[in-house]
PDB file of C-alpha atoms in Angstrom:
ATOM      1  CA  UNK A   1      15.789  -8.401 -54.462  1.00 37.00           C
ATOM      2  CA  UNK A   2      12.109  -9.476 -53.472  1.00 43.00           C
ATOM      3  CA  UNK A   3       9.136  -7.557 -54.167  1.00 42.00           C
ATOM      4  CA  UNK A   4       7.465  -5.468 -51.617  1.00 57.00           C
ATOM      5  CA  UNK A   5       4.013  -6.705 -51.809  1.00 63.00           C
ATOM      6  CA  UNK A   6       1.661  -3.165 -51.180  1.00 81.00           C
ATOM      7  CA  UNK A   7      -1.395  -4.683 -51.606  1.00 85.00           C
ATOM      8  CA  UNK A   8      -2.989  -7.968 -50.931  1.00 87.00           C
ATOM      9  CA  UNK A   9      -6.310  -8.987 -52.588  1.00 87.00           C
ATOM     10  CA  UNK A  10      -8.455 -10.802 -49.823  1.00 85.00           C
ATOM     11  CA  UNK A  11      -6.915  -8.883 -46.736  1.00 86.00           C
ATOM     12  CA  UNK A  12      -9.665  -7.162 -45.319  1.00 87.00           C
ATOM     13  CA  UNK A  13      -7.782  -3.996 -44.518  1.00 88.00           C
ATOM     14  CA  UNK A  14      -6.279  -3.558 -48.031  1.00 89.00           C
ATOM     15  CA  UNK A  15      -9.629  -4.374 -49.466  1.00 90.00           C
ATOM     16  CA  UNK A  16     -11.256  -1.526 -47.249  1.00 89.00           C
ATOM     17  CA  UNK A  17      -8.389   0.992 -48.050  1.00 88.00           C
ATOM     18  CA  UNK A  18      -8.879   0.071 -51.819  1.00 88.00           C
ATOM     19  CA  UNK A  19     -12.317   0.318 -52.001  1.00 88.00           C
ATOM     20  CA  UNK A  20     -13.196  -3.497 -52.457  1.00 92.00           C
ATOM     21  CA  UNK A  21     -15.258  -3.555 -49.524  1.00 90.00           C
ATOM     22  CA  UNK A  22     -16.766  -0.845 -47.539  1.00 90.00           C
ATOM     23  CA  UNK A  23     -14.836   0.703 -44.993  1.00 90.00           C
ATOM     24  CA  UNK A  24     -17.707   1.833 -42.387  1.00 89.00           C
ATOM     25  CA  UNK A  25     -17.285   5.425 -41.180  1.00 94.00           C
ATOM     26  CA  UNK A  26     -14.576   6.145 -44.087  1.00 93.00           C
ATOM     27  CA  UNK A  27     -11.016   7.228 -43.724  1.00 94.00           C
ATOM     28  CA  UNK A  28     -10.725   9.175 -40.803  1.00 97.00           C
ATOM     29  CA  UNK A  29      -6.792  10.016 -41.049  1.00 97.00           C
ATOM     30  CA  UNK A  30      -3.863   9.753 -42.876  1.00 95.00           C
ATOM     31  CA  UNK A  31      -0.146  10.469 -43.177  1.00 95.00           C
ATOM     32  CA  UNK A  32       1.803   9.450 -46.068  1.00 95.00           C
ATOM     33  CA  UNK A  33       2.518   5.960 -44.687  1.00 95.00           C
ATOM     34  CA  UNK A  34      -0.577   5.197 -42.299  1.00 96.00           C
ATOM     35  CA  UNK A  35      -4.316   5.431 -42.034  1.00 95.00           C
ATOM     36  CA  UNK A  36      -6.540   5.722 -39.388  1.00 97.00           C
ATOM     37  CA  UNK A  37      -9.942   4.292 -39.391  1.00 95.00           C
ATOM     38  CA  UNK A  38     -12.832   3.052 -37.111  1.00 95.00           C
ATOM     39  CA  UNK A  39     -11.880  -0.719 -35.767  1.00 91.00           C
ATOM     40  CA  UNK A  40     -14.665  -3.178 -37.109  1.00 83.00           C
ATOM     41  CA  UNK A  41     -16.073  -5.405 -34.495  1.00 77.00           C
ATOM     42  CA  UNK A  42     -16.364  -5.577 -31.084  1.00 81.00           C
ATOM     43  CA  UNK A  43     -14.237  -3.297 -29.459  1.00 86.00           C
ATOM     44  CA  UNK A  44     -16.522  -0.688 -28.818  1.00 89.00           C
ATOM     45  CA  UNK A  45     -17.349   2.792 -30.289  1.00 93.00           C
ATOM     46  CA  UNK A  46     -14.244   5.134 -30.677  1.00 96.00           C
ATOM     47  CA  UNK A  47     -12.001   2.295 -31.326  1.00 95.00           C
ATOM     48  CA  UNK A  48      -9.451   3.718 -33.885  1.00 97.00           C
ATOM     49  CA  UNK A  49      -6.888   1.413 -35.853  1.00 95.00           C
ATOM     50  CA  UNK A  50      -3.810   2.742 -37.427  1.00 97.00           C
ATOM     51  CA  UNK A  51      -2.883   0.699 -40.484  1.00 96.00           C
ATOM     52  CA  UNK A  52       0.000   0.928 -42.676  1.00 96.00           C
ATOM     53  CA  UNK A  53      -0.784   1.751 -46.335  1.00 94.00           C
ATOM     54  CA  UNK A  54       1.457  -0.974 -47.504  1.00 94.00           C
ATOM     55  CA  UNK A  55       0.594  -4.664 -46.719  1.00 94.00           C
ATOM     56  CA  UNK A  56       2.958  -5.748 -43.810  1.00 94.00           C
ATOM     57  CA  UNK A  57       2.361  -8.732 -41.301  1.00 93.00           C
ATOM     58  CA  UNK A  58       5.047  -8.227 -39.106  1.00 94.00           C
ATOM     59  CA  UNK A  59       6.142  -5.324 -37.191  1.00 95.00           C
ATOM     60  CA  UNK A  60       9.430  -6.208 -37.553  1.00 95.00           C
ATOM     61  CA  UNK A  61       9.118  -5.314 -41.338  1.00 94.00           C
ATOM     62  CA  UNK A  62       8.171  -1.991 -41.021  1.00 96.00           C
ATOM     63  CA  UNK A  63      10.223   0.253 -43.131  1.00 96.00           C
ATOM     64  CA  UNK A  64      11.809   3.371 -41.848  1.00 97.00           C
ATOM     65  CA  UNK A  65       9.314   6.055 -43.023  1.00 96.00           C
ATOM     66  CA  UNK A  66       6.752   3.921 -41.421  1.00 96.00           C
ATOM     67  CA  UNK A  67       8.850   3.600 -38.275  1.00 97.00           C
ATOM     68  CA  UNK A  68       9.241   7.228 -38.173  1.00 97.00           C
ATOM     69  CA  UNK A  69       5.794   8.428 -38.643  1.00 97.00           C
ATOM     70  CA  UNK A  70       4.255   5.513 -36.042  1.00 97.00           C
ATOM     71  CA  UNK A  71       5.154   6.850 -32.719  1.00 96.00           C
ATOM     72  CA  UNK A  72       3.659  10.832 -33.281  1.00 97.00           C
ATOM     73  CA  UNK A  73       0.686   9.119 -34.990  1.00 98.00           C
ATOM     74  CA  UNK A  74      -0.359   6.578 -32.162  1.00 98.00           C
ATOM     75  CA  UNK A  75       0.196   9.364 -30.129  1.00 97.00           C
ATOM     76  CA  UNK A  76      -2.089  11.721 -31.724  1.00 97.00           C
ATOM     77  CA  UNK A  77      -4.892   9.180 -32.250  1.00 98.00           C
ATOM     78  CA  UNK A  78      -4.706   8.476 -28.572  1.00 98.00           C
ATOM     79  CA  UNK A  79      -5.305  12.342 -27.945  1.00 97.00           C
ATOM     80  CA  UNK A  80      -8.373  12.049 -30.690  1.00 98.00           C
ATOM     81  CA  UNK A  81     -10.232   9.287 -28.853  1.00 98.00           C
ATOM     82  CA  UNK A  82      -9.543  10.625 -25.165  1.00 97.00           C
ATOM     83  CA  UNK A  83     -10.986  13.636 -26.473  1.00 97.00           C
ATOM     84  CA  UNK A  84     -13.905  12.546 -27.871  1.00 97.00           C
ATOM     85  CA  UNK A  85     -14.801   9.339 -25.146  1.00 96.00           C
ATOM     86  CA  UNK A  86     -13.674  10.757 -22.298  1.00 93.00           C
ATOM     87  CA  UNK A  87     -11.989   7.300 -21.260  1.00 97.00           C
ATOM     88  CA  UNK A  88     -10.168   6.329 -17.845  1.00 96.00           C
ATOM     89  CA  UNK A  89      -7.335   4.754 -20.112  1.00 96.00           C
ATOM     90  CA  UNK A  90      -6.535   4.160 -24.227  1.00 97.00           C
ATOM     91  CA  UNK A  91      -5.601   0.886 -24.754  1.00 95.00           C
ATOM     92  CA  UNK A  92      -3.006   0.589 -27.255  1.00 95.00           C
ATOM     93  CA  UNK A  93      -2.066  -2.975 -29.084  1.00 94.00           C
ATOM     94  CA  UNK A  94      -1.574  -5.125 -31.795  1.00 92.00           C
ATOM     95  CA  UNK A  95      -3.193  -7.890 -32.558  1.00 81.00           C
ATOM     96  CA  UNK A  96      -3.171  -9.071 -36.384  1.00 85.00           C
ATOM     97  CA  UNK A  97      -3.991 -12.773 -36.802  1.00 82.00           C
ATOM     98  CA  UNK A  98      -6.452 -13.951 -39.186  1.00 83.00           C
ATOM     99  CA  UNK A  99      -7.357 -18.013 -38.942  1.00 84.00           C
ATOM    100  CA  UNK A 100      -3.919 -18.472 -36.694  1.00 85.00           C
ATOM    101  CA  UNK A 101      -1.956 -16.600 -39.585  1.00 87.00           C
ATOM    102  CA  UNK A 102      -0.041 -13.366 -39.171  1.00 90.00           C
ATOM    103  CA  UNK A 103      -2.364 -10.785 -40.975  1.00 90.00           C
ATOM    104  CA  UNK A 104      -2.030  -6.968 -42.184  1.00 92.00           C
ATOM    105  CA  UNK A 105      -0.398  -4.985 -39.312  1.00 95.00           C
ATOM    106  CA  UNK A 106      -2.976  -3.346 -37.311  1.00 94.00           C
ATOM    107  CA  UNK A 107      -2.645  -0.402 -33.748  1.00 96.00           C
ATOM    108  CA  UNK A 108      -6.022  -0.489 -32.509  1.00 95.00           C
ATOM    109  CA  UNK A 109      -6.379   2.263 -29.903  1.00 96.00           C
ATOM    110  CA  UNK A 110      -9.532   1.245 -27.776  1.00 95.00           C
ATOM    111  CA  UNK A 111     -11.220   3.955 -25.238  1.00 96.00           C
ATOM    112  CA  UNK A 112     -11.922   2.021 -21.836  1.00 94.00           C
ATOM    113  CA  UNK A 113     -14.499   3.710 -19.977  1.00 93.00           C
ATOM    114  CA  UNK A 114     -15.136   3.532 -16.382  1.00 94.00           C
ATOM    115  CA  UNK A 115     -18.601   1.978 -17.680  1.00 92.00           C
ATOM    116  CA  UNK A 116     -17.098  -0.826 -19.195  1.00 91.00           C
ATOM    117  CA  UNK A 117     -14.792  -1.550 -15.814  1.00 92.00           C
ATOM    118  CA  UNK A 118     -17.744  -1.642 -13.891  1.00 93.00           C
ATOM    119  CA  UNK A 119     -19.750  -4.412 -16.365  1.00 91.00           C
ATOM    120  CA  UNK A 120     -16.457  -6.341 -15.860  1.00 92.00           C
ATOM    121  CA  UNK A 121     -15.060  -5.918 -12.468  1.00 93.00           C
ATOM    122  CA  UNK A 122     -11.601  -6.770 -11.567  1.00 92.00           C
ATOM    123  CA  UNK A 123     -10.825  -7.164 -15.356  1.00 91.00           C
ATOM    124  CA  UNK A 124      -8.046  -5.012 -16.821  1.00 91.00           C
ATOM    125  CA  UNK A 125      -5.911  -5.145 -19.851  1.00 90.00           C
ATOM    126  CA  UNK A 126      -6.471  -8.171 -22.475  1.00 89.00           C
ATOM    127  CA  UNK A 127      -8.817 -10.063 -19.936  1.00 91.00           C
ATOM    128  CA  UNK A 128     -11.077  -6.819 -20.101  1.00 91.00           C
ATOM    129  CA  UNK A 129     -10.870  -6.552 -23.693  1.00 88.00           C
ATOM    130  CA  UNK A 130     -11.556 -10.462 -24.091  1.00 87.00           C
ATOM    131  CA  UNK A 131     -14.803  -9.738 -21.762  1.00 89.00           C
ATOM    132  CA  UNK A 132     -15.898  -6.815 -23.839  1.00 87.00           C
ATOM    133  CA  UNK A 133     -14.993  -8.694 -27.453  1.00 83.00           C
ATOM    134  CA  UNK A 134     -16.960 -11.435 -25.673  1.00 84.00           C
ATOM    135  CA  UNK A 135     -20.432  -9.053 -25.132  1.00 82.00           C
ATOM    136  CA  UNK A 136     -20.406  -8.286 -28.736  1.00 74.00           C
ATOM    137  CA  UNK A 137     -21.154  -4.890 -28.417  1.00 75.00           C
ATOM    138  CA  UNK A 138     -20.580  -3.860 -31.920  1.00 85.00           C
ATOM    139  CA  UNK A 139     -21.781  -0.199 -33.178  1.00 90.00           C
ATOM    140  CA  UNK A 140     -23.978   0.231 -35.729  1.00 91.00           C
ATOM    141  CA  UNK A 141     -23.032   1.860 -39.012  1.00 92.00           C
ATOM    142  CA  UNK A 142     -24.767   5.266 -38.062  1.00 95.00           C
ATOM    143  CA  UNK A 143     -22.838   5.365 -35.127  1.00 94.00           C
ATOM    144  CA  UNK A 144     -19.317   4.563 -36.650  1.00 95.00           C
ATOM    145  CA  UNK A 145     -20.017   7.552 -39.211  1.00 96.00           C
ATOM    146  CA  UNK A 146     -21.103   9.845 -36.444  1.00 97.00           C
ATOM    147  CA  UNK A 147     -18.168   9.286 -34.705  1.00 97.00           C
ATOM    148  CA  UNK A 148     -15.721   9.404 -37.661  1.00 97.00           C
ATOM    149  CA  UNK A 149     -17.142  12.399 -38.730  1.00 97.00           C
ATOM    150  CA  UNK A 150     -16.424  13.662 -35.230  1.00 97.00           C
ATOM    151  CA  UNK A 151     -12.378  11.924 -34.826  1.00 98.00           C
ATOM    152  CA  UNK A 152     -12.089  13.851 -38.475  1.00 97.00           C
ATOM    153  CA  UNK A 153     -12.485  17.070 -37.315  1.00 97.00           C
ATOM    154  CA  UNK A 154     -10.332  16.205 -33.888  1.00 96.00           C
ATOM    155  CA  UNK A 155      -7.704  15.128 -36.088  1.00 96.00           C
ATOM    156  CA  UNK A 156      -7.923  18.883 -38.161  1.00 91.00           C
ATOM    157  CA  UNK A 157      -7.706  20.615 -34.595  1.00 71.00           C
ATOM    158  CA  UNK A 158      -4.964  18.227 -33.271  1.00 58.00           C
ATOM    159  CA  UNK A 159      -2.495  19.066 -35.777  1.00 47.00           C
ATOM    160  CA  UNK A 160      -2.745  22.847 -36.054  1.00 42.00           C
ATOM    161  CA  UNK A 161       0.871  24.198 -34.923  1.00 37.00           C
ATOM    162  CA  UNK A 162       2.338  20.414 -34.317  1.00 42.00           C
ATOM    163  CA  UNK A 163       5.504  19.523 -36.080  1.00 37.00           C
ATOM    164  CA  UNK A 164       4.552  15.994 -36.577  1.00 38.00           C
ATOM    165  CA  UNK A 165       4.050  14.968 -40.383  1.00 38.00           C
ATOM    166  CA  UNK A 166       0.657  14.155 -41.616  1.00 38.00           C
TER     167      UNK A 166
END
């Protein structure tokens, strides 16, 4: 029986979750199987990542517990992003590659604001994401810290009375 990897040194999400490299904004929310953190890079302020605690590189390899939590957590995370950013849409996607190789699975929930669409007229979906990525509009550490604090508070209010595992 193959050994299930739960940690991979040199994997950015694994290294952040285990404190080997800094996690901007810190951990925002957690469930038994998943963590929510602010996205690194140029997806803009308010983009959150839903990351399995276990090192897994293919959605097809998620186990039953991870899969059972995922749908509800994606919906809750989108609700938090919506409450804090007032977007036209929250794009939810999974792009997990490093240097052309499959990497630690993570789902990005990116707020798309009217101002994003106005800066890139006629571009939507992956084309808009690509244009925004090219802008290199990376939020600073203080902005990420402030947003993460708001998101932690919003997750706290979002979970009250819900029957979704947290």
